[in-house]
Amino acid sequence: MRVPVIHEAAATGDTAAIYEEIRDRLGFGLVPDVFKLVSTRPSYLRAFWDGYRSVFHEGVLDRDVKELIAAFVAREVACRYCVDAHVLFLDLIGADPGLAASLAVADIDDMAIPEPTRELLRLAHRITHEAYRILEQDFVRLRAVGWSDEQILEAVWTACQFNWVARMVNTLGLSALGQLSERG
């Protein structure tokens, strides 16, 4: 790794407490590698975990839509780890396999997904590549296909969260699920 990490067996204090919270809440019996990236700074780990929970453990958008947004943003910024993680989550939550398959399609217009979801991905694309060019008409289109302001805000929050996460993952060199595994 490009920065030191604290493995679960060596965690103490606040890091150990947050790791326990992550293990308990996710139910995997382990802390996903992505959280370990900021483990030497418990305040960063807490902020990251709280941000993750704010996306996936509450809200008004369906979990599969949020996972698709996360995987889509990761695809757009070439974060292999993040794409694999969120495709896995799509599978684990029992989402329609067509959602994950849509990520193999380059053009949003050609994805076999409902038009309202396609509009959210168009917004995620603009957030990722040209947020400074987003206009009121982008929001008008989202409302026209049935998204509420609360759902739109949640989609923006999700896309923004995964823009920073994917960039952190790429910058720090995390490229594969299990890369920081402590198991031999």
XYZ file of N, CA and C in Angstrom, residues 3-144:
426
model
N 0.176 3.967 1.638
C 0.183 4.517 2.986
C 0.001 3.350 3.945
N 0.471 3.502 5.176
C 0.268 2.417 6.144
C -1.219 2.214 6.438
N -1.582 0.991 6.759
C -2.940 0.670 7.181
C -2.861 -0.120 8.476
N -3.941 -0.109 9.205
C -4.021 -0.904 10.428
C -4.915 -2.099 10.134
N -4.339 -3.276 10.211
C -5.115 -4.496 10.006
C -5.982 -4.741 11.238
N -7.035 -5.495 11.052
C -7.998 -5.710 12.128
C -7.354 -6.266 13.397
N -6.466 -7.224 13.250
C -5.847 -7.866 14.412
C -4.979 -6.895 15.216
N -4.506 -5.833 14.570
C -3.633 -4.869 15.247
C -4.370 -3.608 15.695
N -5.650 -3.512 15.411
C -6.411 -2.302 15.723
C -6.625 -2.156 17.225
N -6.492 -0.923 17.685
C -6.744 -0.597 19.091
C -7.545 0.699 19.147
N -8.041 1.018 20.331
C -8.702 2.293 20.571
C -9.860 2.569 19.634
N -9.926 3.812 19.148
C -11.027 4.236 18.283
C -11.095 3.418 16.998
N -9.944 3.102 16.429
C -9.935 2.318 15.190
C -10.565 0.952 15.430
N -10.210 0.304 16.524
C -10.788 -1.008 16.835
C -12.294 -0.900 17.042
N -12.734 0.150 17.709
C -14.168 0.326 17.966
C -14.934 0.539 16.657
N -14.386 1.349 15.763
C -15.058 1.588 14.479
C -15.027 0.320 13.645
N -13.913 -0.394 13.645
C -13.840 -1.670 12.918
C -14.934 -2.626 13.415
N -15.127 -2.687 14.723
C -16.157 -3.569 15.279
C -17.544 -3.144 14.788
N -17.778 -1.847 14.777
C -19.048 -1.315 14.289
C -19.268 -1.708 12.820
N -18.226 -1.579 12.010
C -18.310 -1.925 10.587
C -18.621 -3.414 10.421
N -17.875 -4.246 11.136
C -18.105 -5.703 11.047
C -19.527 -6.052 11.452
N -19.988 -5.481 12.569
C -21.333 -5.784 13.066
C -22.403 -5.309 12.096
N -22.259 -4.115 11.581
C -23.301 -3.537 10.727
C -23.355 -4.208 9.355
N -22.187 -4.488 8.777
C -22.162 -5.106 7.451
C -22.420 -6.604 7.501
N -22.052 -7.236 8.610
C -22.309 -8.659 8.768
C -21.411 -9.571 7.954
N -20.262 -9.069 7.512
C -19.331 -9.882 6.715
C -18.324 -10.626 7.574
N -18.191 -10.221 8.841
C -17.168 -10.825 9.682
C -15.788 -10.257 9.422
N -15.714 -9.201 8.627
C -14.434 -8.547 8.339
C -14.693 -7.104 7.957
N -13.628 -6.327 7.977
C -13.704 -4.931 7.565
C -13.257 -4.859 6.115
N -14.099 -4.375 5.215
C -13.673 -4.247 3.817
C -12.407 -3.394 3.697
N -11.581 -3.774 2.752
C -10.286 -3.116 2.553
C -10.382 -1.603 2.448
N -11.414 -1.106 1.795
C -11.522 0.325 1.546
C -11.479 1.126 2.846
N -12.065 0.618 3.901
C -12.059 1.348 5.174
C -10.682 1.354 5.810
N -9.900 0.318 5.546
C -8.552 0.244 6.118
C -7.638 1.332 5.573
N -7.972 1.857 4.400
C -7.111 2.873 3.786
C -6.909 4.091 4.679
N -7.904 4.433 5.489
C -7.798 5.611 6.347
C -7.713 5.231 7.825
N -7.353 4.002 8.096
C -7.395 3.470 9.464
C -6.396 4.105 10.420
N -5.339 4.707 9.911
C -4.371 5.337 10.812
C -4.875 6.687 11.317
N -5.972 7.154 10.768
C -6.598 8.403 11.204
C -8.037 8.105 11.610
N -8.275 7.769 12.887
C -9.625 7.415 13.320
C -10.691 8.452 12.965
N -10.359 9.723 12.956
C -11.365 10.734 12.600
C -11.753 10.596 11.126
N -10.820 10.253 10.262
C -11.140 10.013 8.850
C -11.969 8.744 8.715
N -11.581 7.704 9.445
C -12.302 6.436 9.401
C -13.752 6.644 9.846
N -13.952 7.410 10.905
C -15.305 7.699 11.402
C -16.100 8.462 10.334
N -15.496 9.489 9.744
C -16.194 10.272 8.721
C -16.540 9.404 7.510
N -15.612 8.541 7.114
C -15.843 7.661 5.969
C -16.980 6.692 6.278
N -16.931 6.054 7.437
C -17.965 5.098 7.822
C -19.333 5.792 7.930
N -19.360 6.976 8.543
C -20.620 7.710 8.652
C -21.155 8.079 7.267
N -20.275 8.485 6.362
C -20.695 8.800 4.997
C -21.255 7.587 4.284
N -20.595 6.452 4.446
C -21.066 5.205 3.833
C -22.466 4.865 4.349
N -22.628 4.923 5.666
C -23.935 4.609 6.259
C -25.000 5.582 5.783
N -24.629 6.863 5.608
C -25.616 7.849 5.157
C -26.117 7.533 3.761
N -25.306 6.870 2.959
C -25.732 6.474 1.615
C -26.537 5.181 1.663
N -25.996 4.159 2.287
C -26.562 2.822 2.137
C -27.464 2.340 3.265
N -27.493 3.010 4.375
C -28.286 2.508 5.495
C -29.456 3.418 5.846
N -29.727 4.372 4.981
C -30.882 5.242 5.189
C -31.260 5.840 3.843
N -32.354 6.559 3.814
C -32.705 7.283 2.609
C -33.960 6.824 1.918
N -34.223 7.456 0.776
C -35.459 7.231 0.044
C -35.261 6.537 -1.299
N -34.052 6.504 -1.803
C -33.784 5.764 -3.041
C -33.606 4.288 -2.720
N -34.028 3.441 -3.629
C -33.812 2.001 -3.447
C -32.318 1.705 -3.415
N -31.966 0.723 -2.604
C -30.558 0.356 -2.449
C -29.926 -0.023 -3.783
N -30.662 -0.733 -4.641
C -30.068 -1.144 -5.913
C -29.739 0.064 -6.790
N -30.532 1.118 -6.724
C -30.242 2.326 -7.496
C -28.979 2.997 -6.967
N -28.844 3.051 -5.644
C -27.645 3.663 -5.059
C -26.399 2.841 -5.370
N -26.508 1.520 -5.329
C -25.364 0.669 -5.689
C -24.994 0.863 -7.158
N -26.010 0.991 -8.011
C -25.743 1.221 -9.431
C -25.037 2.559 -9.629
N -25.486 3.599 -8.952
C -24.818 4.900 -9.054
C -23.366 4.776 -8.601
N -23.142 4.115 -7.472
C -21.770 3.950 -6.964
C -20.898 3.204 -7.975
N -21.408 2.103 -8.510
C -20.638 1.322 -9.489
C -20.422 2.112 -10.767
N -21.425 2.867 -11.190
C -21.309 3.672 -12.401
C -20.232 4.740 -12.240
N -20.266 5.482 -11.139
C -19.237 6.491 -10.889
C -17.861 5.839 -10.871
N -17.755 4.700 -10.204
C -16.474 3.988 -10.149
C -16.007 3.601 -11.544
N -16.923 3.148 -12.372
C -16.570 2.806 -13.753
C -16.047 4.034 -14.495
N -16.720 5.149 -14.295
C -16.349 6.378 -14.994
C -14.949 6.864 -14.632
N -14.511 6.598 -13.408
C -13.178 7.056 -12.986
C -12.184 5.896 -12.898
N -12.557 4.769 -13.509
C -11.680 3.598 -13.631
C -11.199 3.063 -12.288
N -12.134 2.942 -11.332
C -11.806 2.354 -10.034
C -12.275 0.902 -10.029
N -11.375 0.010 -10.416
C -11.709 -1.409 -10.534
C -12.204 -1.987 -9.205
N -11.527 -1.657 -8.104
C -11.935 -2.144 -6.790
C -13.383 -1.746 -6.508
N -13.709 -0.476 -6.734
C -15.041 0.026 -6.417
C -16.113 -0.598 -7.309
N -15.816 -0.748 -8.596
C -16.778 -1.401 -9.481
C -17.049 -2.811 -8.983
N -15.994 -3.571 -8.720
C -16.165 -4.948 -8.259
C -16.943 -5.015 -6.950
N -16.646 -4.098 -6.029
C -17.333 -4.097 -4.730
C -18.827 -3.827 -4.902
N -19.177 -2.857 -5.724
C -20.594 -2.503 -5.826
C -21.370 -3.441 -6.748
N -20.706 -4.080 -7.676
C -21.355 -5.158 -8.435
C -21.629 -6.330 -7.486
N -20.665 -6.627 -6.607
C -20.874 -7.672 -5.606
C -22.058 -7.321 -4.709
N -22.144 -6.076 -4.265
C -23.269 -5.666 -3.431
C -24.591 -5.786 -4.185
N -24.603 -5.428 -5.468
C -25.823 -5.609 -6.255
C -26.269 -7.064 -6.218
N -25.324 -7.964 -6.333
C -25.637 -9.390 -6.274
C -26.116 -9.786 -4.878
N -25.404 -9.330 -3.847
C -25.744 -9.703 -2.474
C -27.125 -9.218 -2.047
N -27.563 -8.079 -2.574
C -28.882 -7.572 -2.189
C -29.986 -8.125 -3.085
N -29.610 -8.969 -4.034
C -30.603 -9.598 -4.898
C -31.152 -8.686 -5.978
N -30.369 -7.716 -6.398
C -30.808 -6.796 -7.447
C -30.924 -7.528 -8.784
N -31.705 -6.970 -9.658
C -31.838 -7.496 -11.017
C -30.448 -7.574 -11.646
N -30.024 -8.748 -12.125
C -28.691 -8.889 -12.737
C -28.471 -7.944 -13.918
N -29.551 -7.467 -14.512
C -29.433 -6.522 -15.616
C -28.796 -5.203 -15.207
N -28.912 -4.835 -13.925
C -28.286 -3.594 -13.465
C -26.773 -3.691 -13.576
N -26.205 -4.763 -13.045
C -24.754 -4.953 -13.138
C -24.330 -5.098 -14.591
N -25.116 -5.818 -15.379
C -24.781 -6.013 -16.794
C -24.788 -4.680 -17.543
N -25.616 -3.748 -17.117
C -25.690 -2.452 -17.810
C -24.372 -1.696 -17.718
N -23.571 -1.994 -16.712
C -22.292 -1.301 -16.550
C -21.295 -1.638 -17.659
N -21.539 -2.725 -18.379
C -20.670 -3.100 -19.494
C -21.004 -2.313 -20.757
N -22.092 -1.563 -20.716
C -22.533 -0.764 -21.857
C -21.981 0.647 -21.699
N -21.243 1.110 -22.677
C -20.577 2.405 -22.568
C -21.544 3.584 -22.537
N -22.529 3.585 -23.389
C -23.432 4.717 -23.545
C -24.664 4.542 -22.654
N -24.911 5.506 -21.812
C -26.065 5.454 -20.912
C -27.356 5.222 -21.688
N -27.479 5.833 -22.843
C -28.698 5.692 -23.649
C -28.933 4.256 -24.105
N -27.892 3.455 -24.171
C -28.023 2.069 -24.621
C -28.182 1.068 -23.475
N -28.135 1.541 -22.238
C -28.280 0.649 -21.088
C -29.727 0.169 -20.970
N -29.880 -1.102 -20.681
C -31.218 -1.690 -20.527
C -31.712 -1.476 -19.100
N -31.976 -0.218 -18.790
C -32.476 0.163 -17.467
C -33.651 1.121 -17.676
N -34.499 1.266 -16.676
C -35.634 2.187 -16.815
C -35.164 3.631 -17.058
N -35.931 4.367 -17.816
C -35.573 5.755 -18.155
C -35.343 6.621 -16.908
N -36.151 6.527 -15.863
C -35.857 7.350 -14.681
C -34.471 7.058 -14.092
N -34.084 5.793 -14.056
C -32.751 5.434 -13.549
C -31.672 5.945 -14.492
N -31.936 5.866 -15.780
C -30.996 6.384 -16.784
C -30.750 7.880 -16.545
N -31.817 8.616 -16.203
C -31.655 10.049 -15.928
C -30.762 10.288 -14.708
N -30.903 9.439 -13.687
C -30.014 9.585 -12.518
C -28.565 9.312 -12.902
N -28.344 8.338 -13.776
C -26.969 8.063 -14.220
C -26.430 9.208 -15.075
N -27.290 9.838 -15.857
C -26.843 11.014 -16.616
C -26.375 12.110 -15.656
N -27.123 12.295 -14.569
C -26.710 13.276 -13.565
C -25.390 12.854 -12.923
N -25.261 11.583 -12.566
C -24.010 11.097 -11.963
C -22.838 11.302 -12.927
N -23.081 11.106 -14.203
C -22.042 11.328 -15.216
C -21.621 12.798 -15.236
N -22.608 13.682 -15.213
C -22.293 15.117 -15.235
C -21.579 15.532 -13.950
N -21.993 14.991 -12.801
C -21.305 15.296 -11.548
C -19.848 14.858 -11.641
N -19.620 13.701 -12.199
C -18.281 13.121 -12.273
C -17.380 13.858 -13.261
N -17.934 14.280 -14.364
C -17.104 14.842 -15.434
C -17.235 16.350 -15.642
N -18.330 16.928 -15.215
C -18.527 18.356 -15.488
C -19.546 18.974 -14.538
N -19.337 18.808 -13.265
C -20.294 19.325 -12.287
C -20.517 20.829 -12.444
N -19.514 21.523 -12.855
C -19.618 22.974 -13.020
C -20.594 23.373 -14.136
N -21.011 22.407 -14.956
C -21.914 22.702 -16.068
C -23.366 22.259 -15.797
N -23.635 21.756 -14.612
C -24.990 21.321 -14.279
C -25.886 22.549 -14.154
N -27.073 22.431 -14.748
C -28.014 23.544 -14.783
C -29.353 23.134 -14.172
N -30.192 24.107 -13.949
C -31.531 23.850 -13.419
C -32.289 22.871 -14.309
N -32.076 22.935 -15.618
C -32.805 22.040 -16.530
C -32.459 20.566 -16.289
N -31.274 20.290 -15.752
C -30.942 18.907 -15.392
C -31.899 18.408 -14.300
N -32.220 19.272 -13.366
C -33.133 18.916 -12.281
C -34.575 18.854 -12.768
N -34.912 19.724 -13.706
C -36.254 19.705 -14.290
C -36.492 18.355 -14.967
N -35.491 17.846 -15.718
C -35.627 16.533 -16.379
C -35.828 15.415 -15.356
N -35.093 15.475 -14.253
C -35.231 14.444 -13.219
C -36.628 14.461 -12.599
N -37.122 15.648 -12.333
C -38.478 15.751 -11.776
C -39.511 15.277 -12.790
N -39.277 15.552 -14.065
C -40.231 15.184 -15.120
C -40.377 13.670 -15.264
